[in-house]
Backbone as numpy.savetxt, mean C-alpha at the origin, in Angstrom:
# Nx Ny Nz CAx CAy CAz Cx Cy Cz
8.93 -26.45 -5.43 7.68 -25.87 -5.60 6.84 -25.17 -4.76
6.32 -23.92 -4.42 5.74 -23.13 -3.56 4.39 -23.95 -3.19
3.81 -23.88 -2.13 2.46 -24.31 -1.49 1.19 -23.44 -2.66
0.34 -24.33 -3.26 -0.87 -23.66 -4.01 -1.55 -22.66 -3.17
-1.44 -22.65 -1.58 -2.02 -21.51 -1.25 -1.79 -20.48 -1.24
-0.69 -20.06 -1.85 0.20 -19.02 -2.17 0.21 -18.68 -3.49
-0.48 -19.31 -4.26 -0.37 -18.98 -5.75 -1.47 -17.86 -6.36
-0.83 -16.81 -6.62 -1.82 -15.60 -7.57 -1.45 -15.45 -8.71
-1.23 -16.64 -9.40 -0.91 -16.34 -10.95 -2.22 -16.14 -11.54
-2.00 -14.95 -12.32 -3.22 -14.53 -13.17 -4.10 -14.02 -12.75
-3.56 -13.18 -11.47 -4.39 -12.57 -11.10 -4.46 -11.11 -11.29
-5.40 -10.37 -11.04 -5.20 -8.82 -11.75 -5.46 -7.66 -10.58
-4.05 -7.12 -10.34 -3.93 -6.08 -8.79 -3.79 -4.86 -9.40
-4.22 -4.01 -8.69 -4.07 -2.63 -8.92 -3.17 -2.08 -7.82
-2.11 -1.54 -7.72 -1.05 -1.17 -6.55 -1.21 0.65 -6.87
-1.99 1.60 -5.81 -1.69 2.63 -6.26 -0.40 3.52 -5.60
-0.13 4.52 -6.17 1.25 5.07 -5.64 2.34 4.35 -5.98
2.34 3.52 -7.34 3.55 2.80 -7.40 4.50 3.12 -8.69
4.64 4.32 -8.56 5.58 4.78 -9.55 7.16 4.49 -8.89
7.18 4.50 -7.81 8.55 4.37 -6.90 8.47 3.98 -5.45
9.62 3.55 -5.02 9.45 3.40 -3.63 8.89 2.27 -3.42
8.02 2.21 -2.07 7.23 0.77 -1.50 6.41 0.39 -2.58
5.57 1.19 -3.06 4.35 0.91 -4.02 5.18 0.10 -5.64
6.53 0.67 -5.96 6.77 0.15 -6.95 7.41 -1.25 -6.66
8.00 -1.86 -5.16 8.30 -2.90 -4.75 7.30 -3.78 -4.71
6.23 -3.59 -4.54 5.06 -4.11 -3.93 4.31 -4.52 -5.46
4.71 -3.88 -6.43 4.02 -3.90 -7.58 4.86 -5.06 -8.62
6.35 -4.80 -8.06 7.19 -5.77 -8.70 6.90 -7.23 -8.26
6.79 -7.28 -6.86 6.63 -8.68 -6.10 5.50 -9.39 -6.64
4.29 -8.75 -6.93 3.11 -9.36 -7.39 3.17 -9.77 -8.90
4.23 -8.78 -9.82 4.62 -9.36 -11.35 5.38 -11.07 -11.08
6.25 -10.71 -10.09 6.95 -11.82 -9.94 6.41 -12.98 -9.43
5.23 -12.81 -8.83 4.34 -13.92 -8.53 3.30 -14.07 -9.51
3.32 -13.60 -10.58 2.62 -14.15 -11.90 1.09 -13.06 -12.00
1.13 -12.08 -11.69 0.16 -11.12 -11.49 0.11 -10.49 -12.82
-0.89 -9.83 -13.44 -1.12 -8.71 -13.95 -1.03 -7.55 -13.08
-0.07 -6.52 -13.10 -0.45 -5.58 -12.36 -0.83 -4.02 -13.18
-1.44 -3.26 -12.19 -1.86 -1.67 -13.18 -1.04 -1.09 -12.16
-0.58 -0.37 -12.79 0.54 0.90 -11.89 -0.51 2.13 -11.87
-0.15 2.67 -10.80 -1.00 4.30 -10.43 -0.08 5.32 -9.94
-0.22 6.44 -10.46 0.55 7.80 -9.83 -0.30 8.79 -10.69
-0.02 10.02 -10.30 -0.55 11.19 -10.78 0.28 11.61 -11.92
1.42 11.42 -12.01 2.63 12.19 -12.88 2.76 10.92 -13.86
1.90 11.25 -14.99 2.02 10.24 -16.48 3.40 9.88 -16.82
4.36 10.97 -16.98 5.48 10.53 -17.20 6.33 9.95 -16.43
6.55 10.08 -15.16 7.09 9.04 -14.22 6.79 7.69 -14.40
5.36 7.89 -14.58 4.70 6.50 -14.48 4.98 5.45 -15.30
4.75 6.31 -16.56 5.24 5.63 -17.63 6.65 5.11 -17.94
7.50 5.81 -17.21 8.99 5.30 -17.15 9.16 4.03 -16.32
8.47 4.03 -15.25 8.37 2.99 -14.54 7.58 1.78 -14.96
6.89 2.00 -15.62 5.90 0.98 -16.73 6.91 0.23 -17.60
7.56 1.19 -18.14 8.39 0.53 -19.39 9.57 -0.11 -18.80
10.03 0.43 -17.58 11.10 -0.58 -16.95 10.90 -1.84 -16.40
9.62 -1.93 -15.73 9.04 -3.13 -15.25 8.68 -4.24 -16.55
7.98 -3.54 -17.55 7.68 -3.92 -18.83 8.75 -4.80 -19.72
10.15 -4.25 -19.57 11.08 -4.80 -20.15 11.54 -6.19 -19.42
11.17 -6.19 -18.42 11.34 -7.80 -17.46 10.08 -8.76 -17.74
8.77 -8.03 -17.27 7.42 -8.87 -17.38 6.68 -8.95 -18.28
6.91 -8.07 -19.59 6.07 -7.97 -20.71 4.89 -6.72 -20.47
4.64 -6.24 -22.08 3.80 -5.17 -21.71 2.15 -5.79 -21.70
1.69 -7.01 -21.81 0.71 -7.44 -21.51 0.57 -7.38 -19.93
1.36 -7.52 -19.01 1.47 -7.74 -17.82 1.61 -6.84 -16.90
1.87 -5.49 -17.70 2.39 -4.32 -16.68 1.31 -3.47 -17.33
0.75 -2.69 -16.90 0.02 -1.48 -17.36 -0.09 -0.33 -16.42
-0.47 0.76 -16.86 -0.44 1.87 -16.28 -1.77 2.84 -16.33
-1.95 3.27 -15.36 -3.35 4.17 -15.15 -3.15 5.44 -14.25
-2.78 6.54 -15.00 -2.71 7.74 -14.37 -3.91 8.72 -13.79
-4.16 8.42 -12.61 -5.08 8.85 -12.08 -5.10 9.63 -10.51
-5.82 10.72 -10.10 -5.84 11.20 -8.69 -6.49 10.26 -8.04
-5.95 9.91 -7.06 -6.58 8.75 -6.02 -7.50 9.60 -5.21
-7.31 11.06 -4.99 -8.10 11.91 -4.00 -9.22 12.31 -5.03
-9.64 12.23 -6.17 -10.68 12.66 -6.62 -11.78 11.54 -7.03
-12.73 11.70 -6.60 -13.85 10.64 -6.29 -14.15 10.26 -8.02
-14.67 11.51 -8.50 -14.87 11.35 -9.92 -14.07 10.41 -10.54
-12.89 11.01 -10.62 -11.76 10.33 -11.33 -11.31 8.92 -11.04
-11.57 8.63 -10.04 -11.13 7.04 -9.27 -12.63 6.26 -10.02
-13.64 6.68 -9.94 -14.61 5.89 -10.42 -14.43 5.55 -12.18
-13.85 6.59 -12.80 -13.72 6.65 -14.13 -12.50 5.41 -14.35
-11.49 5.85 -13.36 -10.18 4.99 -13.59 -10.71 3.54 -13.47
-11.19 3.20 -12.27 -11.22 1.57 -11.96 -12.19 0.93 -13.14
-13.00 1.90 -13.77 -13.86 1.50 -15.03 -12.90 1.22 -16.33
-11.99 1.98 -16.37 -11.21 1.73 -17.55 -10.24 0.38 -17.19
-9.52 0.50 -16.06 -8.86 -0.82 -15.66 -9.50 -1.92 -15.74
-10.80 -2.12 -15.46 -11.39 -3.29 -15.40 -11.64 -3.87 -16.88
-11.97 -2.51 -17.84 -12.14 -2.70 -19.35 -10.62 -3.46 -20.02
-9.58 -2.97 -19.88 -8.42 -3.12 -20.05 -7.67 -4.47 -19.45
-8.05 -4.55 -18.05 -6.98 -5.59 -17.59 -8.05 -6.84 -17.06
-9.49 -6.49 -17.04 -10.30 -7.54 -16.19 -10.69 -7.23 -14.81
-11.32 -8.02 -14.36 -11.96 -7.63 -12.90 -10.82 -7.75 -12.18
-10.29 -6.74 -11.21 -9.55 -6.39 -10.23 -9.86 -7.49 -9.04
-8.68 -8.37 -8.68 -8.64 -9.12 -7.70 -8.29 -8.86 -6.41
-7.08 -7.85 -6.45 -6.23 -7.65 -5.55 -6.07 -5.88 -5.79
-6.49 -5.30 -4.63 -6.08 -3.90 -4.71 -5.33 -3.60 -3.38
-4.20 -2.79 -4.04 -3.38 -2.29 -2.83 -3.08 -0.97 -2.57
-3.78 0.03 -1.72 -3.87 1.25 -1.24 -2.13 1.73 -0.66
-1.59 1.72 -1.58 -0.24 1.93 -1.03 -0.33 3.76 -1.36
-0.83 4.33 -1.84 -0.43 6.28 -1.96 -0.43 6.89 -0.68
0.81 7.39 -0.53 0.80 7.99 0.99 2.24 9.34 0.85
1.81 10.00 1.78 2.65 11.23 1.75 3.35 11.60 3.39
4.19 12.60 3.51 4.88 12.41 4.66 5.03 14.10 4.93
4.58 14.75 5.96 5.06 16.18 6.46 5.23 16.02 7.83
6.51 16.67 8.02 7.01 17.09 9.20 7.12 18.10 9.86
6.53 18.63 11.00 6.38 20.06 11.84 6.07 19.59 13.19
6.35 20.96 14.10 6.21 20.70 15.17 4.36 20.78 15.26
3.66 20.25 16.11 2.04 20.12 16.00 1.75 21.75 16.20
2.19 22.19 16.96 1.53 23.86 16.60 1.84 24.92 15.74
2.76 24.48 15.10 3.40 24.83 13.74 2.59 24.41 12.18
1.83 23.05 12.41 1.51 22.50 11.36 0.47 23.24 10.68
0.30 23.26 9.49 -0.43 24.16 8.52 -1.74 23.45 8.28
-2.80 24.12 8.09 -4.28 23.72 7.78 -4.05 22.93 6.55
-3.07 23.74 5.44 -3.02 22.90 4.04 -2.34 21.74 4.42
-1.29 21.62 5.37 -0.55 20.05 5.10 -1.58 19.05 5.88
-2.14 19.84 6.98 -3.37 18.56 7.37 -4.15 17.93 6.66
-4.77 18.78 5.69 -5.98 18.43 4.95 -5.10 17.42 3.63
-4.00 17.86 3.22 -3.40 17.30 2.17 -2.96 16.11 2.90
-2.32 15.81 3.84 -2.21 14.46 4.42 -3.42 13.67 4.28
-4.48 13.90 5.16 -5.89 13.44 5.41 -6.19 12.79 3.97
-6.17 13.76 2.92 -6.58 13.53 1.47 -5.74 12.25 0.98
-4.69 12.56 1.00 -3.79 11.40 0.25 -3.69 10.08 1.33
-3.20 10.08 2.44 -3.29 8.92 3.13 -4.34 8.25 3.75
-5.20 8.90 3.64 -6.77 8.22 4.08 -8.04 8.13 3.02
-8.21 9.54 2.79 -9.53 9.36 1.92 -9.27 9.02 0.54
-8.05 9.00 0.13 -7.69 8.00 -1.19 -8.03 6.17 -0.96
-7.86 5.67 0.41 -7.79 4.29 0.43 -9.40 4.42 0.52
-10.12 5.11 1.10 -11.50 4.91 1.18 -12.24 5.29 -0.37
-11.66 6.07 -1.18 -12.34 6.51 -2.17 -12.01 5.12 -3.44
-10.85 4.75 -3.48 -10.21 3.64 -4.34 -10.94 2.34 -3.86
-10.97 2.03 -2.69 -11.62 0.88 -1.67 -12.82 0.88 -2.06
-13.82 1.98 -1.95 -15.07 1.70 -2.14 -15.52 1.40 -3.65
-14.83 2.19 -4.77 -14.95 1.88 -5.67 -14.95 0.25 -6.41
-13.70 0.07 -6.18 -13.12 -1.49 -6.35 -14.16 -2.30 -5.39
-14.43 -2.05 -4.32 -15.35 -3.22 -3.40 -16.60 -3.11 -4.03
-17.26 -1.91 -4.88 -18.48 -2.08 -5.80 -18.37 -2.94 -6.53
-17.39 -3.33 -7.05 -17.33 -4.39 -8.33 -17.05 -5.72 -7.46
-16.18 -5.74 -6.48 -16.03 -7.12 -5.94 -17.13 -7.56 -5.33
-18.12 -6.96 -4.58 -18.95 -7.37 -3.71 -19.70 -8.57 -4.55
-20.50 -8.04 -6.23 -21.33 -8.77 -6.81 -20.39 -10.11 -7.06
-18.71 -10.09 -7.21 -18.43 -11.36 -7.83 -18.03 -12.22 -6.56
-18.06 -11.72 -5.19 -18.04 -12.75 -3.82 -16.68 -13.06 -3.72
-15.18 -12.33 -4.06 -14.42 -12.48 -3.69 -13.29 -11.14 -3.75
-12.13 -11.13 -3.30 -11.40 -9.69 -3.68 -10.62 -9.74 -2.32
-9.29 -9.22 -2.70 -8.42 -8.89 -1.49 -7.92 -7.46 -1.51
-8.40 -7.03 -0.72 -7.68 -5.52 -0.37 -6.62 -5.06 0.59
-5.83 -4.61 0.43 -4.56 -4.31 1.18 -4.10 -2.91 1.63
-4.03 -2.63 2.78 -3.95 -0.96 2.91 -2.62 -1.00 3.44
-1.93 -0.05 3.11 -0.27 -0.15 3.38 -0.35 0.90 4.55
-0.47 0.60 5.95 -0.49 1.27 7.01 0.90 1.70 7.54
1.29 1.52 8.75 2.81 2.16 8.94 2.77 1.80 10.46
4.19 1.58 11.04 4.22 1.48 12.11 3.75 2.69 13.39
3.42 3.75 12.44 2.75 4.98 13.03 1.33 4.64 12.93
0.71 3.71 12.79 -0.57 3.48 13.17 -0.87 3.05 14.37
0.53 2.87 15.20 0.39 2.24 16.49 1.29 2.75 17.44
2.12 3.66 16.93 3.08 4.39 18.16 3.75 5.85 17.06
4.03 6.72 18.06 4.22 7.86 17.26 5.78 8.33 17.82
6.26 9.42 16.87 7.43 10.48 17.28 6.98 11.74 17.25
7.97 12.54 17.96 7.30 14.01 17.77 7.39 14.62 16.42
6.70 15.20 16.02 6.62 16.02 14.76 5.78 15.19 13.82
4.95 14.34 13.96 4.50 13.71 12.79 3.03 13.49 13.39
2.50 14.31 14.29 0.98 13.83 14.96 -0.03 13.46 13.72
-0.12 14.34 12.90 -0.99 14.39 11.43 -0.70 13.10 10.53
0.34 12.89 10.43 0.95 11.58 9.63 0.06 10.50 10.39
0.53 10.50 11.84 0.15 9.53 12.69 -1.36 9.35 12.78
-2.41 10.40 12.86 -3.46 10.36 12.67 -4.19 9.67 11.32
-3.68 9.92 10.12 -3.81 9.36 9.02 -3.83 7.99 9.30
-2.67 7.62 9.74 -2.32 6.06 9.47 -3.04 5.31 10.43
-3.52 5.72 11.69 -4.43 5.13 12.89 -5.56 5.36 11.95
-6.14 6.30 11.30 -7.27 6.46 10.89 -7.47 5.22 9.88
-6.45 4.72 8.96 -6.51 3.79 7.94 -6.31 2.30 8.60
-6.12 2.23 9.88 -6.25 1.10 10.61 -7.45 0.93 11.03
-8.02 1.92 11.20 -9.50 1.55 11.76 -10.18 1.52 10.31
-10.16 2.31 9.34 -10.94 1.81 8.35 -10.75 0.60 7.63
-9.59 -0.07 7.67 -9.24 -1.51 7.54 -10.46 -2.29 8.18
-10.27 -2.28 9.58 -11.06 -2.78 10.05 -12.68 -2.60 10.05
-13.13 -1.71 9.68 -14.46 -1.03 9.26 -14.60 -2.08 8.01
-13.63 -1.83 6.91 -14.16 -2.26 5.71 -14.21 -3.99 5.79
-13.20 -4.58 6.50 -13.50 -6.11 6.99 -15.14 -6.25 7.45
-15.76 -5.18 8.52 -16.83 -5.87 9.06 -18.15 -5.40 7.85
-17.67 -4.70 6.97 -18.91 -4.39 5.75 -18.78 -5.46 4.81
-17.66 -5.80 4.10 -17.08 -6.55 3.27 -16.94 -8.00 3.22
-16.59 -8.30 4.77 -16.59 -9.93 4.74 -17.48 -10.67 4.54
-18.62 -10.28 4.70 -19.71 -11.36 4.37 -19.81 -11.51 2.93
-19.17 -10.48 1.99 -19.12 -10.76 0.56 -18.01 -11.62 0.16
-17.42 -12.26 1.11 -16.10 -13.00 0.59 -14.67 -12.53 -0.07
-14.34 -10.70 0.77 -13.62 -10.14 0.69 -12.88 -9.95 1.78
-11.45 -9.97 1.69 -10.84 -10.01 2.83 -10.19 -8.63 2.98
-9.93 -7.77 4.02 -9.53 -6.37 4.08 -8.39 -6.57 5.15
-7.00 -6.54 5.03 -5.85 -6.36 6.17 -5.24 -4.94 5.60
-4.18 -5.03 6.54 -3.24 -4.25 6.26 -1.66 -4.74 6.68
-1.18 -3.74 5.75 0.56 -4.02 6.28 1.03 -2.74 6.72
2.03 -3.14 7.84 2.16 -1.84 8.87 4.21 -1.79 8.78
4.56 -1.19 7.62 6.11 -1.25 7.63 6.77 -0.25 8.82
7.81 -0.58 8.95 8.42 0.24 10.34 9.15 1.19 9.23
10.51 1.40 9.77 11.33 2.34 9.35 12.28 1.55 8.10
11.53 2.03 7.05 12.35 1.38 5.48 13.09 2.61 4.63
14.55 1.79 4.37 15.21 2.79 3.29 14.54 2.87 2.14
13.80 4.07 1.88 13.55 4.47 0.29 13.92 5.63 0.06
13.23 6.33 -0.79 13.72 7.53 -1.67 13.06 8.39 -0.63
11.99 8.30 -0.13 11.39 9.24 0.73 11.90 9.45 2.11
12.74 8.44 2.40 13.44 8.18 3.79 15.00 8.61 3.60
15.45 9.07 2.62 16.71 9.01 2.20 17.87 10.17 3.29
16.67 11.16 3.65 17.39 12.21 4.55 17.70 11.69 5.78
16.65 10.47 6.16 16.89 10.18 7.89 17.91 8.74 7.38
18.04 8.60 6.72 18.73 7.19 6.37 20.19 7.97 6.49
20.33 8.94 5.98 21.90 9.81 5.91 21.95 10.60 7.28
21.08 10.54 7.73 21.14 11.23 9.21 21.81 10.35 10.34
23.02 10.43 10.79 24.03 8.84 11.23 23.19 8.99 12.61
22.74 9.66 13.17 22.33 9.85 14.71 21.14 9.18 14.78
20.01 9.43 13.70 18.81 8.88 13.55 18.80 7.20 12.99
19.75 7.12 12.19 19.99 5.70 11.69 20.61 4.81 12.59
21.53 5.47 13.59 21.83 4.76 14.48 20.44 4.21 15.50
19.81 5.10 15.80 18.59 5.09 16.83 18.02 4.02 16.23
17.36 3.95 14.88 17.05 2.91 14.44 17.41 1.53 14.47
18.54 1.39 14.21 19.33 0.04 14.09 19.28 -0.54 15.79
19.64 0.65 16.57 19.42 0.17 18.10 18.02 -0.03 18.65
17.26 0.76 18.15 15.65 -0.07 18.34 14.93 -0.78 17.91
15.47 -1.48 16.74 15.08 -2.61 15.68 15.63 -3.73 16.34
15.01 -4.70 16.90 15.69 -6.14 17.03 16.52 -6.68 16.14
15.99 -6.62 15.03 16.63 -7.14 13.63 17.96 -6.22 13.10
18.35 -4.90 14.08 19.46 -4.40 14.00 19.50 -3.39 12.27
18.80 -3.08 11.65 18.85 -2.79 10.25 17.61 -1.90 9.85
17.62 -0.93 9.05 16.73 -0.52 8.06 16.29 -1.49 7.74
14.64 -1.43 7.40 13.81 -2.51 6.11 14.33 -2.19 4.60
14.52 -3.17 4.11 14.47 -3.12 2.66 13.06 -3.14 2.08
12.89 -2.42 0.78 11.48 -3.01 0.36 11.03 -4.10 0.00
12.12 -5.14 -0.56 11.71 -6.34 -0.46 10.99 -6.93 0.68
11.74 -6.40 1.78 11.05 -7.22 2.94 9.44 -7.12 2.96
8.94 -6.51 2.36 7.32 -6.39 2.35 6.47 -7.15 1.51
7.55 -7.82 0.85 6.80 -8.89 -0.48 6.14 -9.86 0.24
7.04 -10.82 1.05 6.50 -12.06 1.80 4.86 -11.84 2.34
4.65 -10.31 3.10 3.33 -10.38 3.51 2.56 -10.14 2.51
2.87 -9.28 1.73 2.04 -8.86 0.66 1.35 -10.37 -0.01
2.37 -11.35 -0.47 1.83 -12.36 -1.16 0.85 -13.12 -0.32
1.19 -13.32 0.77 0.31 -14.11 1.97 -0.97 -13.20 2.19
-1.03 -12.00 2.05 -2.53 -11.09 2.27 -3.18 -11.01 0.79
-2.48 -11.28 -0.14 -3.19 -11.08 -1.74 -3.56 -12.54 -2.12
-3.19 -13.69 -1.48 -3.37 -14.95 -1.97 -4.57 -15.67 -0.87
-4.96 -16.89 -1.31 -5.62 -17.87 -1.03 -5.24 -18.55 0.63
-4.07 -18.11 0.78 -3.54 -18.41 2.23 -4.15 -17.59 3.26
-4.75 -16.54 3.04 -5.07 -15.60 3.85 -6.76 -15.31 3.96
-7.04 -16.72 3.13 -8.67 -16.54 2.98 -9.47 -16.23 4.73
-8.93 -16.55 5.43 -10.00 -16.76 6.76 -8.90 -15.62 7.63
-8.18 -14.88 7.04 -7.83 -13.87 7.82 -8.22 -12.66 7.35
-8.79 -11.70 8.05 -9.76 -10.45 7.72 -9.41 -9.37 8.97
-9.37 -8.05 8.52 -9.37 -6.91 9.55 -8.03 -6.73 10.41
-6.92 -7.45 9.69 -5.62 -7.44 10.63 -4.50 -6.59 9.73
-3.63 -6.15 10.87 -2.89 -5.40 10.37 -1.29 -6.18 10.98
-0.90 -6.42 9.86 0.67 -7.28 9.87 1.96 -6.33 9.91
2.41 -6.23 11.20 3.43 -5.23 10.91 4.86 -5.67 10.85
5.49 -5.33 9.62 6.57 -5.58 9.17 8.07 -4.77 9.61
8.26 -4.62 10.68 9.16 -3.34 11.26 10.14 -4.33 12.22
10.73 -5.22 11.56 12.10 -5.75 12.32 11.99 -6.12 13.54
10.83 -6.27 14.45 10.28 -6.14 15.85 9.98 -5.06 16.64
10.27 -4.06 15.91 10.56 -2.61 16.77 9.19 -2.53 17.49
8.04 -2.61 17.19 7.01 -2.54 18.21 6.81 -3.56 19.52
7.63 -4.56 18.89 7.39 -5.67 20.33 8.18 -5.18 21.29
8.93 -4.25 21.21 10.24 -4.07 22.41 10.22 -2.80 22.86
10.55 -2.33 24.12 10.74 -1.20 24.66 12.14 -0.93 24.66
């Protein structure tokens, strides 16, 4: 039997950007732990496919889906209202929506810069603000922002992405400062190099993949399931006195030269 401090049974969680990849794995981890989970994405058809696949295992009543654009303030407010009407009060918010664009700094376009800012940073502000407005009167809640190894360290070609993830790290700390007195914990998870659909080209690049394995003390790429333990910790009463922290799940990469 697991320790009761890690019990999240019956909690309601919203996971943004959860139709595939890391977001889907995080949603599945919360479902396995006994949560009711609301999936989110912009593409309603893809989202419904994911919802149906997960519902086949966990049941229609515990897997819900809400398609909305996390970068649209009005849409976010309406969606959070609908979610709480359908599923009940949101206990756990996972801000996972993210995108990547790679280009040399001098060739990066205005459009891609603003797109990354909106998707990776503004979305967490908008959804976090709306959910927090409802958590504050209730006096409890868990908000988990999915940051990155690049919140701390950078490689060539991803300066804007790193800027958004560094910003998300500091937004996490700022949300902690404002929301902590209301009994809300806001923390981040910083994945290292993970094998997902979005990184499939990097995984297939043998030179880059060899660099990742050599650079990571664990000697391998991360698998999405490696993030679930950190998520359950930060979503559960086990972390009630942990606030404003970023937990790196990177196989040790940040710790070594």
